[in-house]
Structures are given as structure tokens and as C-alpha cells.
PDB file of N, CA and C in Angstrom:
ATOM      1  N   MET A   1      -7.477  36.601   5.121  1.00  0.00           N
ATOM      2  CA  MET A   1      -6.342  36.551   4.220  1.00  0.00           C
ATOM      3  C   MET A   1      -5.460  35.361   4.593  1.00  0.00           C
ATOM      4  N   ILE A   2      -4.890  34.762   3.607  1.00  0.00           N
ATOM      5  CA  ILE A   2      -4.035  33.591   3.778  1.00  0.00           C
ATOM      6  C   ILE A   2      -2.604  34.063   4.057  1.00  0.00           C
ATOM      7  N   PRO A   3      -1.915  33.479   5.048  1.00  0.00           N
ATOM      8  CA  PRO A   3      -0.544  33.896   5.355  1.00  0.00           C
ATOM      9  C   PRO A   3       0.360  33.843   4.121  1.00  0.00           C
ATOM     10  N   GLY A   4       1.090  34.916   3.884  1.00  0.00           N
ATOM     11  CA  GLY A   4       1.998  34.993   2.749  1.00  0.00           C
ATOM     12  C   GLY A   4       1.379  35.609   1.506  1.00  0.00           C
ATOM     13  N   MET A   5       0.028  35.647   1.439  1.00  0.00           N
ATOM     14  CA  MET A   5      -0.636  36.236   0.277  1.00  0.00           C
ATOM     15  C   MET A   5      -0.700  37.754   0.464  1.00  0.00           C
ATOM     16  N   LEU A   6      -0.176  38.477  -0.505  1.00  0.00           N
ATOM     17  CA  LEU A   6      -0.156  39.931  -0.428  1.00  0.00           C
ATOM     18  C   LEU A   6      -1.375  40.566  -1.095  1.00  0.00           C
ATOM     19  N   SER A   7      -1.876  39.921  -2.150  1.00  0.00           N
ATOM     20  CA  SER A   7      -3.005  40.477  -2.893  1.00  0.00           C
ATOM     21  C   SER A   7      -3.641  39.367  -3.729  1.00  0.00           C
ATOM     22  N   ASP A   8      -4.913  39.567  -4.091  1.00  0.00           N
ATOM     23  CA  ASP A   8      -5.611  38.582  -4.907  1.00  0.00           C
ATOM     24  C   ASP A   8      -6.706  39.283  -5.697  1.00  0.00           C
ATOM     25  N   ALA A   9      -6.905  38.852  -6.940  1.00  0.00           N
ATOM     26  CA  ALA A   9      -7.983  39.386  -7.789  1.00  0.00           C
ATOM     27  C   ALA A   9      -8.629  38.214  -8.515  1.00  0.00           C
ATOM     28  N   PHE A  10      -9.946  38.241  -8.612  1.00  0.00           N
ATOM     29  CA  PHE A  10     -10.700  37.169  -9.243  1.00  0.00           C
ATOM     30  C   PHE A  10     -11.651  37.774 -10.250  1.00  0.00           C
ATOM     31  N   GLY A  11     -11.746  37.173 -11.432  1.00  0.00           N
ATOM     32  CA  GLY A  11     -12.640  37.726 -12.450  1.00  0.00           C
ATOM     33  C   GLY A  11     -13.204  36.651 -13.359  1.00  0.00           C
ATOM     34  N   LYS A  12     -14.302  36.994 -14.042  1.00  0.00           N
ATOM     35  CA  LYS A  12     -14.945  36.089 -14.989  1.00  0.00           C
ATOM     36  C   LYS A  12     -15.030  36.769 -16.342  1.00  0.00           C
ATOM     37  N   ARG A  13     -14.627  36.038 -17.387  1.00  0.00           N
ATOM     38  CA  ARG A  13     -14.721  36.551 -18.752  1.00  0.00           C
ATOM     39  C   ARG A  13     -16.089  36.223 -19.321  1.00  0.00           C
ATOM     40  N   GLN A  14     -16.451  36.872 -20.406  1.00  0.00           N
ATOM     41  CA  GLN A  14     -17.750  36.641 -21.023  1.00  0.00           C
ATOM     42  C   GLN A  14     -17.891  35.227 -21.566  1.00  0.00           C
ATOM     43  N   ASN A  15     -16.787  34.573 -21.880  1.00  0.00           N
ATOM     44  CA  ASN A  15     -16.847  33.211 -22.419  1.00  0.00           C
ATOM     45  C   ASN A  15     -17.001  32.154 -21.322  1.00  0.00           C
ATOM     46  N   GLY A  16     -17.205  32.589 -20.099  1.00  0.00           N
ATOM     47  CA  GLY A  16     -17.412  31.661 -18.992  1.00  0.00           C
ATOM     48  C   GLY A  16     -16.151  31.189 -18.309  1.00  0.00           C
ATOM     49  N   ARG A  17     -15.008  31.708 -18.723  1.00  0.00           N
ATOM     50  CA  ARG A  17     -13.750  31.344 -18.072  1.00  0.00           C
ATOM     51  C   ARG A  17     -13.497  32.273 -16.885  1.00  0.00           C
ATOM     52  N   TYR A  18     -12.796  31.739 -15.909  1.00  0.00           N
ATOM     53  CA  TYR A  18     -12.449  32.502 -14.717  1.00  0.00           C
ATOM     54  C   TYR A  18     -10.940  32.647 -14.613  1.00  0.00           C
ATOM     55  N   MET A  19     -10.514  33.692 -13.935  1.00  0.00           N
ATOM     56  CA  MET A  19      -9.093  33.900 -13.695  1.00  0.00           C
ATOM     57  C   MET A  19      -8.911  34.399 -12.272  1.00  0.00           C
ATOM     58  N   ASP A  20      -7.942  33.823 -11.606  1.00  0.00           N
ATOM     59  CA  ASP A  20      -7.583  34.252 -10.260  1.00  0.00           C
ATOM     60  C   ASP A  20      -6.094  34.582 -10.287  1.00  0.00           C
ATOM     61  N   ALA A  21      -5.749  35.801  -9.951  1.00  0.00           N
ATOM     62  CA  ALA A  21      -4.348  36.226  -9.910  1.00  0.00           C
ATOM     63  C   ALA A  21      -4.011  36.624  -8.479  1.00  0.00           C
ATOM     64  N   SER A  22      -2.915  36.097  -7.987  1.00  0.00           N
ATOM     65  CA  SER A  22      -2.531  36.405  -6.614  1.00  0.00           C
ATOM     66  C   SER A  22      -1.055  36.794  -6.549  1.00  0.00           C
ATOM     67  N   LEU A  23      -0.731  37.573  -5.544  1.00  0.00           N
ATOM     68  CA  LEU A  23       0.637  38.039  -5.320  1.00  0.00           C
ATOM     69  C   LEU A  23       1.081  37.506  -3.960  1.00  0.00           C
ATOM     70  N   TRP A  24       2.222  36.846  -3.959  1.00  0.00           N
ATOM     71  CA  TRP A  24       2.736  36.192  -2.745  1.00  0.00           C
ATOM     72  C   TRP A  24       4.055  36.809  -2.328  1.00  0.00           C
ATOM     73  N   ASP A  25       4.344  36.738  -1.020  1.00  0.00           N
ATOM     74  CA  ASP A  25       5.607  37.304  -0.539  1.00  0.00           C
ATOM     75  C   ASP A  25       6.805  36.461  -0.956  1.00  0.00           C
ATOM     76  N   ASN A  26       6.593  35.150  -1.203  1.00  0.00           N
ATOM     77  CA  ASN A  26       7.667  34.304  -1.704  1.00  0.00           C
ATOM     78  C   ASN A  26       7.079  33.000  -2.258  1.00  0.00           C
ATOM     79  N   GLU A  27       7.892  32.264  -2.984  1.00  0.00           N
ATOM     80  CA  GLU A  27       7.447  31.031  -3.627  1.00  0.00           C
ATOM     81  C   GLU A  27       7.053  29.960  -2.607  1.00  0.00           C
ATOM     82  N   ASP A  28       7.745  29.926  -1.479  1.00  0.00           N
ATOM     83  CA  ASP A  28       7.431  28.935  -0.447  1.00  0.00           C
ATOM     84  C   ASP A  28       6.027  29.131   0.116  1.00  0.00           C
ATOM     85  N   SER A  29       5.615  30.384   0.319  1.00  0.00           N
ATOM     86  CA  SER A  29       4.267  30.665   0.813  1.00  0.00           C
ATOM     87  C   SER A  29       3.221  30.181  -0.176  1.00  0.00           C
ATOM     88  N   HIS A  30       3.461  30.425  -1.463  1.00  0.00           N
ATOM     89  CA  HIS A  30       2.515  29.962  -2.473  1.00  0.00           C
ATOM     90  C   HIS A  30       2.467  28.437  -2.519  1.00  0.00           C
ATOM     91  N   GLN A  31       3.614  27.785  -2.418  1.00  0.00           N
ATOM     92  CA  GLN A  31       3.646  26.321  -2.454  1.00  0.00           C
ATOM     93  C   GLN A  31       2.902  25.726  -1.266  1.00  0.00           C
ATOM     94  N   LEU A  32       3.062  26.309  -0.095  1.00  0.00           N
ATOM     95  CA  LEU A  32       2.349  25.846   1.091  1.00  0.00           C
ATOM     96  C   LEU A  32       0.840  25.961   0.880  1.00  0.00           C
ATOM     97  N   TYR A  33       0.397  27.079   0.302  1.00  0.00           N
ATOM     98  CA  TYR A  33      -1.016  27.273  -0.021  1.00  0.00           C
ATOM     99  C   TYR A  33      -1.492  26.218  -1.021  1.00  0.00           C
ATOM    100  N   ALA A  34      -0.712  25.983  -2.067  1.00  0.00           N
ATOM    101  CA  ALA A  34      -1.093  25.022  -3.105  1.00  0.00           C
ATOM    102  C   ALA A  34      -1.162  23.599  -2.550  1.00  0.00           C
ATOM    103  N   ASP A  35      -0.286  23.272  -1.621  1.00  0.00           N
ATOM    104  CA  ASP A  35      -0.242  21.920  -1.069  1.00  0.00           C
ATOM    105  C   ASP A  35      -1.280  21.687   0.030  1.00  0.00           C
ATOM    106  N   LYS A  36      -1.537  22.699   0.853  1.00  0.00           N
ATOM    107  CA  LYS A  36      -2.378  22.515   2.044  1.00  0.00           C
ATOM    108  C   LYS A  36      -3.773  23.129   1.916  1.00  0.00           C
ATOM    109  N   GLU A  37      -3.851  24.371   1.474  1.00  0.00           N
ATOM    110  CA  GLU A  37      -5.119  25.106   1.473  1.00  0.00           C
ATOM    111  C   GLU A  37      -5.966  24.850   0.230  1.00  0.00           C
ATOM    112  N   LEU A  38      -5.353  24.894  -0.938  1.00  0.00           N
ATOM    113  CA  LEU A  38      -6.098  24.812  -2.191  1.00  0.00           C
ATOM    114  C   LEU A  38      -6.884  23.508  -2.335  1.00  0.00           C
ATOM    115  N   PRO A  39      -6.314  22.341  -2.057  1.00  0.00           N
ATOM    116  CA  PRO A  39      -7.117  21.116  -2.182  1.00  0.00           C
ATOM    117  C   PRO A  39      -8.374  21.136  -1.304  1.00  0.00           C
ATOM    118  N   ALA A  40      -8.255  21.670  -0.103  1.00  0.00           N
ATOM    119  CA  ALA A  40      -9.418  21.754   0.795  1.00  0.00           C
ATOM    120  C   ALA A  40     -10.464  22.722   0.245  1.00  0.00           C
ATOM    121  N   LEU A  41     -10.011  23.841  -0.321  1.00  0.00           N
ATOM    122  CA  LEU A  41     -10.946  24.808  -0.905  1.00  0.00           C
ATOM    123  C   LEU A  41     -11.671  24.218  -2.111  1.00  0.00           C
ATOM    124  N   ILE A  42     -10.948  23.493  -2.953  1.00  0.00           N
ATOM    125  CA  ILE A  42     -11.549  22.867  -4.129  1.00  0.00           C
ATOM    126  C   ILE A  42     -12.615  21.862  -3.695  1.00  0.00           C
ATOM    127  N   LYS A  43     -12.299  21.067  -2.699  1.00  0.00           N
ATOM    128  CA  LYS A  43     -13.251  20.074  -2.209  1.00  0.00           C
ATOM    129  C   LYS A  43     -14.468  20.742  -1.578  1.00  0.00           C
ATOM    130  N   LYS A  44     -14.239  21.747  -0.763  1.00  0.00           N
ATOM    131  CA  LYS A  44     -15.326  22.439  -0.051  1.00  0.00           C
ATOM    132  C   LYS A  44     -16.291  23.126  -1.011  1.00  0.00           C
ATOM    133  N   THR A  45     -15.772  23.766  -2.053  1.00  0.00           N
ATOM    134  CA  THR A  45     -16.608  24.530  -2.967  1.00  0.00           C
ATOM    135  C   THR A  45     -17.214  23.700  -4.087  1.00  0.00           C
ATOM    136  N   GLY A  46     -16.669  22.510  -4.344  1.00  0.00           N
ATOM    137  CA  GLY A  46     -17.165  21.682  -5.434  1.00  0.00           C
ATOM    138  C   GLY A  46     -16.761  22.201  -6.804  1.00  0.00           C
ATOM    139  N   VAL A  47     -15.768  23.074  -6.861  1.00  0.00           N
ATOM    140  CA  VAL A  47     -15.319  23.663  -8.123  1.00  0.00           C
ATOM    141  C   VAL A  47     -14.883  22.591  -9.116  1.00  0.00           C
ATOM    142  N   LYS A  48     -14.243  21.559  -8.641  1.00  0.00           N
ATOM    143  CA  LYS A  48     -13.718  20.530  -9.538  1.00  0.00           C
ATOM    144  C   LYS A  48     -14.828  19.831 -10.315  1.00  0.00           C
ATOM    145  N   ASP A  49     -16.038  19.761  -9.736  1.00  0.00           N
ATOM    146  CA  ASP A  49     -17.168  19.109 -10.408  1.00  0.00           C
ATOM    147  C   ASP A  49     -17.567  19.827 -11.694  1.00  0.00           C
ATOM    148  N   SER A  50     -17.359  21.147 -11.742  1.00  0.00           N
ATOM    149  CA  SER A  50     -17.760  21.919 -12.920  1.00  0.00           C
ATOM    150  C   SER A  50     -16.568  22.531 -13.656  1.00  0.00           C
ATOM    151  N   THR A  51     -15.372  22.038 -13.373  1.00  0.00           N
ATOM    152  CA  THR A  51     -14.157  22.586 -13.963  1.00  0.00           C
ATOM    153  C   THR A  51     -13.507  21.569 -14.888  1.00  0.00           C
ATOM    154  N   GLN A  52     -13.150  22.025 -16.084  1.00  0.00           N
ATOM    155  CA  GLN A  52     -12.467  21.148 -17.025  1.00  0.00           C
ATOM    156  C   GLN A  52     -10.971  21.109 -16.768  1.00  0.00           C
ATOM    157  N   ARG A  53     -10.406  22.263 -16.371  1.00  0.00           N
ATOM    158  CA  ARG A  53      -8.958  22.330 -16.212  1.00  0.00           C
ATOM    159  C   ARG A  53      -8.607  23.459 -15.256  1.00  0.00           C
ATOM    160  N   ILE A  54      -7.626  23.219 -14.417  1.00  0.00           N
ATOM    161  CA  ILE A  54      -7.047  24.249 -13.557  1.00  0.00           C
ATOM    162  C   ILE A  54      -5.566  24.294 -13.890  1.00  0.00           C
ATOM    163  N   SER A  55      -5.064  25.475 -14.247  1.00  0.00           N
ATOM    164  CA  SER A  55      -3.642  25.598 -14.548  1.00  0.00           C
ATOM    165  C   SER A  55      -3.047  26.729 -13.726  1.00  0.00           C
ATOM    166  N   VAL A  56      -1.767  26.615 -13.454  1.00  0.00           N
ATOM    167  CA  VAL A  56      -1.063  27.585 -12.625  1.00  0.00           C
ATOM    168  C   VAL A  56       0.188  28.032 -13.347  1.00  0.00           C
ATOM    169  N   SER A  57       0.444  29.328 -13.325  1.00  0.00           N
ATOM    170  CA  SER A  57       1.681  29.884 -13.874  1.00  0.00           C
ATOM    171  C   SER A  57       2.309  30.768 -12.811  1.00  0.00           C
ATOM    172  N   LEU A  58       3.588  30.634 -12.647  1.00  0.00           N
ATOM    173  CA  LEU A  58       4.320  31.466 -11.700  1.00  0.00           C
ATOM    174  C   LEU A  58       5.114  32.488 -12.487  1.00  0.00           C
ATOM    175  N   ILE A  59       4.882  33.745 -12.190  1.00  0.00           N
ATOM    176  CA  ILE A  59       5.607  34.833 -12.834  1.00  0.00           C
ATOM    177  C   ILE A  59       6.375  35.565 -11.746  1.00  0.00           C
ATOM    178  N   GLU A  60       7.679  35.559 -11.864  1.00  0.00           N
ATOM    179  CA  GLU A  60       8.508  36.222 -10.865  1.00  0.00           C
ATOM    180  C   GLU A  60       8.651  37.693 -11.227  1.00  0.00           C
ATOM    181  N   LEU A  61       8.332  38.553 -10.273  1.00  0.00           N
ATOM    182  CA  LEU A  61       8.425  39.993 -10.502  1.00  0.00           C
ATOM    183  C   LEU A  61       9.775  40.524 -10.048  1.00  0.00           C
ATOM    184  N   HIS A  62      10.284  41.451 -10.791  1.00  0.00           N
ATOM    185  CA  HIS A  62      11.512  42.135 -10.385  1.00  0.00           C
ATOM    186  C   HIS A  62      11.178  43.007  -9.178  1.00  0.00           C
ATOM    187  N   PRO A  63      12.015  42.995  -8.142  1.00  0.00           N
ATOM    188  CA  PRO A  63      11.706  43.758  -6.929  1.00  0.00           C
ATOM    189  C   PRO A  63      11.389  45.234  -7.172  1.00  0.00           C
ATOM    190  N   LYS A  64      11.991  45.849  -8.171  1.00  0.00           N
ATOM    191  CA  LYS A  64      11.726  47.267  -8.452  1.00  0.00           C
ATOM    192  C   LYS A  64      10.339  47.492  -9.032  1.00  0.00           C
ATOM    193  N   TRP A  65       9.683  46.438  -9.526  1.00  0.00           N
ATOM    194  CA  TRP A  65       8.349  46.575 -10.103  1.00  0.00           C
ATOM    195  C   TRP A  65       7.256  46.492  -9.043  1.00  0.00           C
ATOM    196  N   MET A  66       7.598  45.967  -7.876  1.00  0.00           N
ATOM    197  CA  MET A  66       6.586  45.720  -6.857  1.00  0.00           C
ATOM    198  C   MET A  66       6.345  46.954  -6.002  1.00  0.00           C
ATOM    199  N   PHE A  67       5.085  47.345  -5.975  1.00  0.00           N
ATOM    200  CA  PHE A  67       4.655  48.403  -5.061  1.00  0.00           C
ATOM    201  C   PHE A  67       3.202  48.131  -4.718  1.00  0.00           C
ATOM    202  N   ILE A  68       2.876  48.257  -3.462  1.00  0.00           N
ATOM    203  CA  ILE A  68       1.516  47.993  -3.000  1.00  0.00           C
ATOM    204  C   ILE A  68       1.043  49.186  -2.195  1.00  0.00           C
TER     205      ILE A  68
END
């Protein structure tokens, strides 16, 4: 598990698209992952060679909605 990551889910749709949803303890932890870990993972796996687009959306959860 990556420091700061609370949960992660990965799935593939029938149309060949993938989705990865993750839950972080704070925005700084996610930014550190995006800046340091993600580029290395993309390079290591070769995902970029077969990927047309990678997009990221940040959705802030209300503290009362969070339960794990």
C-alpha cells in the first residue's frame, strides 16, 4: 500500500476503458503520489504506450460521509 492511500479499486468496462478510484487521507498525499510514484509506475508498466488519455478528478468528501 502507498503511504496516505486509504483504499483503491480498479475496473474494466466492456468498451475497453479502465477506471481506477482511490481514497486518500489528504490532498497532499495524493499529490505526492502523482508527482513521485505515478510517473514511475506508468513507465514501468508501459501503460502510456497503449493509452490514449489519462485524466484525474478530485472529489472532496464531506467528513460525515467517510467510513471505512
